[in-house]
Amino acid sequence: MSRKRADTCSGTFPTTTAATVSLKRRAESLPPDGPAPKQPKQTHHFWTASEDETVYARRLRLEAKARLLGKKDQEARQSLKGYADLAASSQGGMANVTGVACYRNSLLQAILHTPALSTWLLAPKACTVSKGACVSCDLHSIAKSYWSKTLTAAQLKSTQSIYQNMGWDRGGPSQQDPDEQYRWMLSRMEFEMPTRPSRPFKEAQELRLISTLRCNTCGARSKQATSEASISLVVLPKIQGGDLKAYISRYMEESLEWRCERCQVSAPDNRRSLALQSSPEVLLVQLKCFDDYGRKVSVRGLDYESELDLNDFRAPSNKVHSVYALHAIVAHAGDCGGGHYICSA
């Protein structure tokens, strides 16, 4: 899912109320003869008469954050425009070169049909490893071939060889989990590419949360920041008539048994609540379709819409409009003994 942008900027910040800011330089006395000697360069800071230095520093931080939000908004719009320019006729399936590569093919199709991720992969990359042994370069090549309708089975076989040589699936081709494969890809890309080029791809998907623990015995509260790669939803027990947002609500607010540091009481009805500290550009939602015994659980009847509104779960400091558009679904047909992964995009 990719975040939809509001027609108006929702990330506004307060600025100084002064209509104009007069900048006064310190007067310097000039020698009577000739120009003043050159002085070493200095950094000057100015603030309005109604601001002290602390308020001024805070205003600078807020303005910098507003500029960053504006830049990300512009980049997102460019990503959507670039994705819209890709040929719809290029969309298609991928050869199952090993007989059990459907998990990876479905994952690749989901990535390639998510605008922010696809446009980033299509741009040239600067990796730090040898050619032919790089997941980042291989994904770039697959993206170009897919959208130009030149992707072949031979190229997918090459991908299989590259991944095996790097430690994935060394025991031979076997059915794997798309989520585990994706985490492995991200770790490889982080290793292969300098921090600056790879940061946008990672930050676009990073889910930053504020976790609040509340003790029902003494009322003590504790907060901490945390980050997740995705929202992982347990589908049991099922919510009668519940849609995807209902399961997310249960994930964001639940009862946990933990020992309070203040009163030292361990109660099963203590509460843990989560709030979106920041809203990622791309949101991954994973449904855990297994019970405690490893048996697969059906998710038929779990409704979802083409848009997911998470504005109700934002932290007060999060001003980003958080409505997501659905781009791809990876689903498994079968049971724990075998089956087939399918991507709908």
Coordinates of C-alpha atoms in Angstrom, one line a residue, residues 16 44 58 80 111-113 116 118 127 138 140 143 146 200 208-209 247 259 263 267 277 284 300 308 328:
T16 CA 7.1 33.5 13.2
H44 CA 25.8 34.9 12.0
R58 CA 13.0 25.4 17.6
L80 CA 3.4 8.2 -9.1
I111 CA 7.4 -4.7 -5.5
L112 CA 7.3 -3.8 -9.2
H113 CA 3.6 -2.7 -9.0
A116 CA 7.5 4.3 -4.9
S118 CA 9.4 0.4 -8.7
C127 CA 26.7 -0.5 -5.6
D138 CA 19.8 -7.6 -10.1
H140 CA 17.4 -3.0 -11.1
A143 CA 12.7 -3.9 -13.1
Y146 CA 9.9 -6.4 -16.7
P200 CA 15.1 6.4 0.6
R208 CA 7.9 4.1 13.3
L209 CA 5.7 3.7 16.3
Y247 CA -7.8 -6.1 13.0
R259 CA 5.1 -6.6 35.4
C263 CA 3.9 -1.4 41.7
A267 CA -1.7 -8.3 35.6
Q277 CA 5.0 8.3 15.0
L284 CA 3.3 -3.6 4.4
R300 CA -12.2 -15.8 3.8
L308 CA -7.0 2.2 4.1
A328 CA -0.6 -5.4 -4.6

